[in-house]
């Protein structure tokens, strides 16, 4: 068990540079919301910036459905892609690694190194597959809490997440009210709508009806339900983009073929948008685990912030002690601004400190990953407050 | 070749009663937009009301993606379901069968009796399957024109359709400007958006990646790609409903299981909306042909009203001679009001007579099938004009 080395600077002044993922093994059982326990587990994580002596500058990043621990920087000098939230994490960026110590983990149930359905079930010696315990958002909070203890942090400066990550951040505020000073909830919701659940169900059905799914035991059959998972990702992708964004990006442009009338004109027609989605689906299905996708979408569907608080979000948020930043994006129809306003309304009614920004953006749900100027301004502005609390002057 | 008998009245005063579908065989080749010809074909159709002596009261109903000839009335006294547009067709209804003679056909390429992919290809003696010629909307207009000639009608009082049916009605106005006095276009568009195409592509991919699809030759393999077709229908269904409508209809209610924490609670959880979609998907996949679904969605995607008119809808509509009624529904996000307003703007710029109504409704795209009071009022009001033209006094 080694500590993460500080990241290595690169030529980019605002990049955390080259990062090396670390793994932490927990050999005590982790009790889960479903009643079962995970006998032992690994967590893969990355850290950016340095923990101060008071251990007061820690920020936890919670990832969304298809996310993982690699949120910022690169894994090698010639790595073409940066981490998924590199736009927001780095020196001088909203989550400023000159000031904060940032922890980003791959959640349990994931498929990027932390214990999940592709890991070996110690009881059977085979991959967990469909036998991996169903997870709730609160299970991730529990496992993140163990990480917090490992680093000796008693209070996060902030817990931050977008989408499903925002749901975890809110759960932190309710379950461990003393363990965070700020909760930043971006493009999220207190529970999914019927339409959201319906899209998730279609994604799941696409996976489970793939002939190679084998009731989730595809690894034992040396195969992968790639078509189903690709299709699931295509469904997701449409819903992460806005209609206007798709129009601007693709319109009705053709990738191949032509639409003129006459012999043989139709056979090879493919619209740009079809080609794009197919590519996205294929790329995803080669790098993500289908059982993880099923598990994550169910955790999303089952999340209901106020279920144990008489279905009253005001009563729920009364338990929180931190301050909140809530942000939404105008064209996000999967986690619409109306959902964020419900969070804000409940927080206000519960007498909590809350800032809210509704950002004009035509990128749909994906906007939370994109460095839109006003979004960055709002994020920077709020984070300045956290820096001031740490005694940094600006 | 027999004429359709007049429909038989039932106890319902505003029903066309019991109707008997008829079949018409055409043995001359039908030239298609793709350059191929259909050597011969059948059309299944129903008629409601009686054709007057001047043959001036004919109304053509064009159906949408999953529609067919059975638009009104019942097929037997104990038939539990009426035709798909029974809300609008019948004595005293907007399309008043006391006044009008209504023709409703199953389009070629369909799967309800007219020649389509499940029909026998005379060249091979096997079902056409994937070898059925690709169709454009204009091919349906051509085949409907043959039906018009069969009935000796030289001008329709109106051609009416919703969604893909509205696209056919607009194509009629451009291709046969003298053959209709009114064109009624409900919840339609001049072309699909990238988002629409993307949803159709997902539906097609769900079908073609079903292990039972066999490259479209499933009938020869004595099987059906039911899971894929069911999934395709589920995707379609979500997009036909509005988010608010789904919320009101299903919310987050559970069909089975419970979401409490603790042992074994999650395994049997099914939300109402999941159960509903599954049921809809299964019912559809048992009664619809997968190749027809592929063919129809491609006709939708490829439709572009103004493509041969320098991509200028104003130039296109200058060819029209009829008057137009355009209607849309506020929560329809598949064929949004903005798409209807584009039609209206082009018609106005082309100096055509056009009435437009944007109806408040929370039923999404499906609203065009539902007898929403203001929708019925608008429809009735407009049809009164057609009755007056026929010399009926009110």
PDB file of C-alpha atoms in Angstrom, chain A residues 66-198:
ATOM      1  CA  UNK A  66     -19.449   6.055 -16.950  1.00  0.00           C
ATOM      2  CA  UNK A  67     -16.736   7.898 -15.042  1.00  0.00           C
ATOM      3  CA  UNK A  68     -13.724   6.661 -13.122  1.00  0.00           C
ATOM      4  CA  UNK A  69     -10.752   7.781 -11.049  1.00  0.00           C
ATOM      5  CA  UNK A  70      -8.866   9.420 -13.913  1.00  0.00           C
ATOM      6  CA  UNK A  71     -10.363  12.902 -13.647  1.00  0.00           C
ATOM      7  CA  UNK A  72      -7.375  15.110 -14.525  1.00  0.00           C
ATOM      8  CA  UNK A  73      -3.993  15.083 -16.190  1.00  0.00           C
ATOM      9  CA  UNK A  74      -2.516  12.359 -18.363  1.00  0.00           C
ATOM     10  CA  UNK A  75      -1.167   8.898 -17.726  1.00  0.00           C
ATOM     11  CA  UNK A  76       1.830   9.374 -19.988  1.00  0.00           C
ATOM     12  CA  UNK A  77       3.461  12.185 -21.926  1.00  0.00           C
ATOM     13  CA  UNK A  78       1.993  10.938 -25.210  1.00  0.00           C
ATOM     14  CA  UNK A  79      -1.456  10.261 -23.760  1.00  0.00           C
ATOM     15  CA  UNK A  80      -3.822  11.942 -26.208  1.00  0.00           C
ATOM     16  CA  UNK A  81      -6.688  12.218 -23.751  1.00  0.00           C
ATOM     17  CA  UNK A  82      -6.754  13.933 -20.415  1.00  0.00           C
ATOM     18  CA  UNK A  83      -8.875  12.886 -17.438  1.00  0.00           C
ATOM     19  CA  UNK A  84     -12.623  13.365 -17.762  1.00  0.00           C
ATOM     20  CA  UNK A  85     -12.782  16.603 -15.735  1.00  0.00           C
ATOM     21  CA  UNK A  86      -9.474  18.126 -16.720  1.00  0.00           C
ATOM     22  CA  UNK A  87     -11.398  21.253 -17.669  1.00  0.00           C
ATOM     23  CA  UNK A  88     -12.100  21.928 -13.985  1.00  0.00           C
ATOM     24  CA  UNK A  89      -9.199  20.361 -12.073  1.00  0.00           C
ATOM     25  CA  UNK A  90      -5.660  21.734 -12.236  1.00  0.00           C
ATOM     26  CA  UNK A  91      -3.427  24.634 -11.219  1.00  0.00           C
ATOM     27  CA  UNK A  92      -5.476  27.816 -11.434  1.00  0.00           C
ATOM     28  CA  UNK A  93      -8.612  25.944 -12.510  1.00  0.00           C
ATOM     29  CA  UNK A  94     -11.810  26.053 -10.440  1.00  0.00           C
ATOM     30  CA  UNK A  95     -10.663  23.040  -8.439  1.00  0.00           C
ATOM     31  CA  UNK A  96      -7.236  24.568  -7.990  1.00  0.00           C
ATOM     32  CA  UNK A  97      -4.562  21.992  -7.301  1.00  0.00           C
ATOM     33  CA  UNK A  98      -2.201  24.754  -6.131  1.00  0.00           C
ATOM     34  CA  UNK A  99      -4.500  25.042  -3.129  1.00  0.00           C
ATOM     35  CA  UNK A 100      -6.488  21.829  -2.813  1.00  0.00           C
ATOM     36  CA  UNK A 101      -5.686  18.185  -2.421  1.00  0.00           C
ATOM     37  CA  UNK A 102      -8.043  16.393  -4.772  1.00  0.00           C
ATOM     38  CA  UNK A 103      -9.012  12.748  -4.411  1.00  0.00           C
ATOM     39  CA  UNK A 104     -10.686  11.009  -7.300  1.00  0.00           C
ATOM     40  CA  UNK A 105     -11.619   7.346  -6.996  1.00  0.00           C
ATOM     41  CA  UNK A 106     -13.190   4.682  -9.130  1.00  0.00           C
ATOM     42  CA  UNK A 107     -16.281   3.634  -7.230  1.00  0.00           C
ATOM     43  CA  UNK A 108     -16.853   0.046  -6.161  1.00  0.00           C
ATOM     44  CA  UNK A 109     -18.947  -1.712  -8.770  1.00  0.00           C
ATOM     45  CA  UNK A 110     -16.920   0.108 -11.400  1.00  0.00           C
ATOM     46  CA  UNK A 111     -14.785  -1.465 -14.090  1.00  0.00           C
ATOM     47  CA  UNK A 112     -11.595   0.548 -14.015  1.00  0.00           C
ATOM     48  CA  UNK A 113      -9.707  -1.297 -11.319  1.00  0.00           C
ATOM     49  CA  UNK A 114     -11.818  -0.939  -8.202  1.00  0.00           C
ATOM     50  CA  UNK A 115     -13.643  -4.044  -7.067  1.00  0.00           C
ATOM     51  CA  UNK A 116     -16.620  -4.642  -9.294  1.00  0.00           C
ATOM     52  CA  UNK A 117     -18.383  -7.257 -11.413  1.00  0.00           C
ATOM     53  CA  UNK A 118     -15.215  -8.041 -13.399  1.00  0.00           C
ATOM     54  CA  UNK A 119     -13.248  -8.735 -10.202  1.00  0.00           C
ATOM     55  CA  UNK A 120     -12.831 -12.250  -8.899  1.00  0.00           C
ATOM     56  CA  UNK A 121     -15.410 -13.313  -6.334  1.00  0.00           C
ATOM     57  CA  UNK A 122     -13.240 -14.841  -3.580  1.00  0.00           C
ATOM     58  CA  UNK A 123     -15.973 -17.367  -2.781  1.00  0.00           C
ATOM     59  CA  UNK A 124     -16.114 -18.872  -6.271  1.00  0.00           C
ATOM     60  CA  UNK A 125     -12.785 -17.968  -7.824  1.00  0.00           C
ATOM     61  CA  UNK A 126     -14.718 -16.691 -10.843  1.00  0.00           C
ATOM     62  CA  UNK A 127     -15.626 -13.133 -11.851  1.00  0.00           C
ATOM     63  CA  UNK A 128     -18.471 -11.720  -9.762  1.00  0.00           C
ATOM     64  CA  UNK A 129     -20.476 -10.874 -12.887  1.00  0.00           C
ATOM     65  CA  UNK A 130     -24.208 -10.649 -12.108  1.00  0.00           C
ATOM     66  CA  UNK A 131     -23.620 -11.901  -8.552  1.00  0.00           C
ATOM     67  CA  UNK A 132     -21.933  -8.657  -7.558  1.00  0.00           C
ATOM     68  CA  UNK A 133     -24.103  -7.072  -4.855  1.00  0.00           C
ATOM     69  CA  UNK A 134     -26.524  -4.392  -6.058  1.00  0.00           C
ATOM     70  CA  UNK A 135     -25.292  -1.001  -4.912  1.00  0.00           C
ATOM     71  CA  UNK A 136     -26.907   2.177  -3.709  1.00  0.00           C
ATOM     72  CA  UNK A 137     -25.370   5.592  -3.844  1.00  0.00           C
ATOM     73  CA  UNK A 138     -24.853   5.430  -0.082  1.00  0.00           C
ATOM     74  CA  UNK A 139     -22.553   2.419  -0.524  1.00  0.00           C
ATOM     75  CA  UNK A 140     -20.212   4.608  -2.505  1.00  0.00           C
ATOM     76  CA  UNK A 141     -20.344   7.207   0.229  1.00  0.00           C
ATOM     77  CA  UNK A 142     -19.372   4.514   2.755  1.00  0.00           C
ATOM     78  CA  UNK A 143     -16.470   3.357   0.658  1.00  0.00           C
ATOM     79  CA  UNK A 144     -15.374   6.964   0.081  1.00  0.00           C
ATOM     80  CA  UNK A 145     -15.540   7.470   3.847  1.00  0.00           C
ATOM     81  CA  UNK A 146     -13.017   4.647   4.278  1.00  0.00           C
ATOM     82  CA  UNK A 147     -10.739   6.443   1.824  1.00  0.00           C
ATOM     83  CA  UNK A 148     -11.171   9.617   3.827  1.00  0.00           C
ATOM     84  CA  UNK A 149     -10.058   7.808   6.970  1.00  0.00           C
ATOM     85  CA  UNK A 150      -7.104   6.350   5.127  1.00  0.00           C
ATOM     86  CA  UNK A 151      -5.896   9.852   4.333  1.00  0.00           C
ATOM     87  CA  UNK A 152      -6.556  11.004   7.880  1.00  0.00           C
ATOM     88  CA  UNK A 153      -8.960  13.664   6.679  1.00  0.00           C
ATOM     89  CA  UNK A 154     -11.727  14.489   9.133  1.00  0.00           C
ATOM     90  CA  UNK A 155     -13.531  17.055   7.002  1.00  0.00           C
ATOM     91  CA  UNK A 156     -13.539  17.608   3.259  1.00  0.00           C
ATOM     92  CA  UNK A 157     -13.266  21.184   2.085  1.00  0.00           C
ATOM     93  CA  UNK A 158     -15.804  20.032  -0.489  1.00  0.00           C
ATOM     94  CA  UNK A 159     -17.432  17.005  -2.001  1.00  0.00           C
ATOM     95  CA  UNK A 160     -18.102  17.672  -5.667  1.00  0.00           C
ATOM     96  CA  UNK A 161     -19.908  15.797  -8.385  1.00  0.00           C
ATOM     97  CA  UNK A 162     -21.942  16.126 -11.563  1.00  0.00           C
ATOM     98  CA  UNK A 163     -24.969  13.998 -12.431  1.00  0.00           C
ATOM     99  CA  UNK A 164     -24.764  10.737 -10.437  1.00  0.00           C
ATOM    100  CA  UNK A 165     -21.706  12.316  -8.799  1.00  0.00           C
ATOM    101  CA  UNK A 166     -23.902  15.139  -7.519  1.00  0.00           C
ATOM    102  CA  UNK A 167     -26.245  12.561  -6.012  1.00  0.00           C
ATOM    103  CA  UNK A 168     -23.311  11.137  -4.042  1.00  0.00           C
ATOM    104  CA  UNK A 169     -22.294  14.615  -2.906  1.00  0.00           C
ATOM    105  CA  UNK A 170     -25.827  15.258  -1.588  1.00  0.00           C
ATOM    106  CA  UNK A 171     -25.847  11.875   0.153  1.00  0.00           C
ATOM    107  CA  UNK A 172     -22.570  12.842   1.866  1.00  0.00           C
ATOM    108  CA  UNK A 173     -24.233  15.997   3.193  1.00  0.00           C
ATOM    109  CA  UNK A 174     -26.998  13.923   4.791  1.00  0.00           C
ATOM    110  CA  UNK A 175     -25.026  10.878   5.988  1.00  0.00           C
ATOM    111  CA  UNK A 176     -21.902  12.638   7.251  1.00  0.00           C
ATOM    112  CA  UNK A 177     -22.964  16.230   7.865  1.00  0.00           C
ATOM    113  CA  UNK A 178     -19.804  17.058   9.815  1.00  0.00           C
ATOM    114  CA  UNK A 179     -17.497  15.591   7.229  1.00  0.00           C
ATOM    115  CA  UNK A 180     -17.761  18.328   4.569  1.00  0.00           C
ATOM    116  CA  UNK A 181     -17.826  22.106   4.527  1.00  0.00           C
ATOM    117  CA  UNK A 182     -19.189  22.434   0.984  1.00  0.00           C
ATOM    118  CA  UNK A 183     -21.287  20.313  -1.308  1.00  0.00           C
ATOM    119  CA  UNK A 184     -21.170  21.090  -5.014  1.00  0.00           C
ATOM    120  CA  UNK A 185     -23.950  19.524  -7.026  1.00  0.00           C
ATOM    121  CA  UNK A 186     -23.821  19.993 -10.794  1.00  0.00           C
ATOM    122  CA  UNK A 187     -26.462  18.899 -13.319  1.00  0.00           C
ATOM    123  CA  UNK A 188     -28.048  16.531 -10.851  1.00  0.00           C
ATOM    124  CA  UNK A 189     -31.420  15.693  -9.291  1.00  0.00           C
ATOM    125  CA  UNK A 190     -32.919  14.410  -6.050  1.00  0.00           C
ATOM    126  CA  UNK A 191     -34.419  11.497  -7.964  1.00  0.00           C
ATOM    127  CA  UNK A 192     -34.856  10.414 -11.554  1.00  0.00           C
ATOM    128  CA  UNK A 193     -38.012  11.076 -13.519  1.00  0.00           C
ATOM    129  CA  UNK A 194     -40.095   8.347 -15.159  1.00  0.00           C
ATOM    130  CA  UNK A 195     -38.559   9.350 -18.489  1.00  0.00           C
ATOM    131  CA  UNK A 196     -35.041   8.954 -17.110  1.00  0.00           C
ATOM    132  CA  UNK A 197     -35.879   5.547 -15.705  1.00  0.00           C
ATOM    133  CA  UNK A 198     -37.405   4.584 -19.043  1.00  0.00           C
TER     134      UNK A 198
END
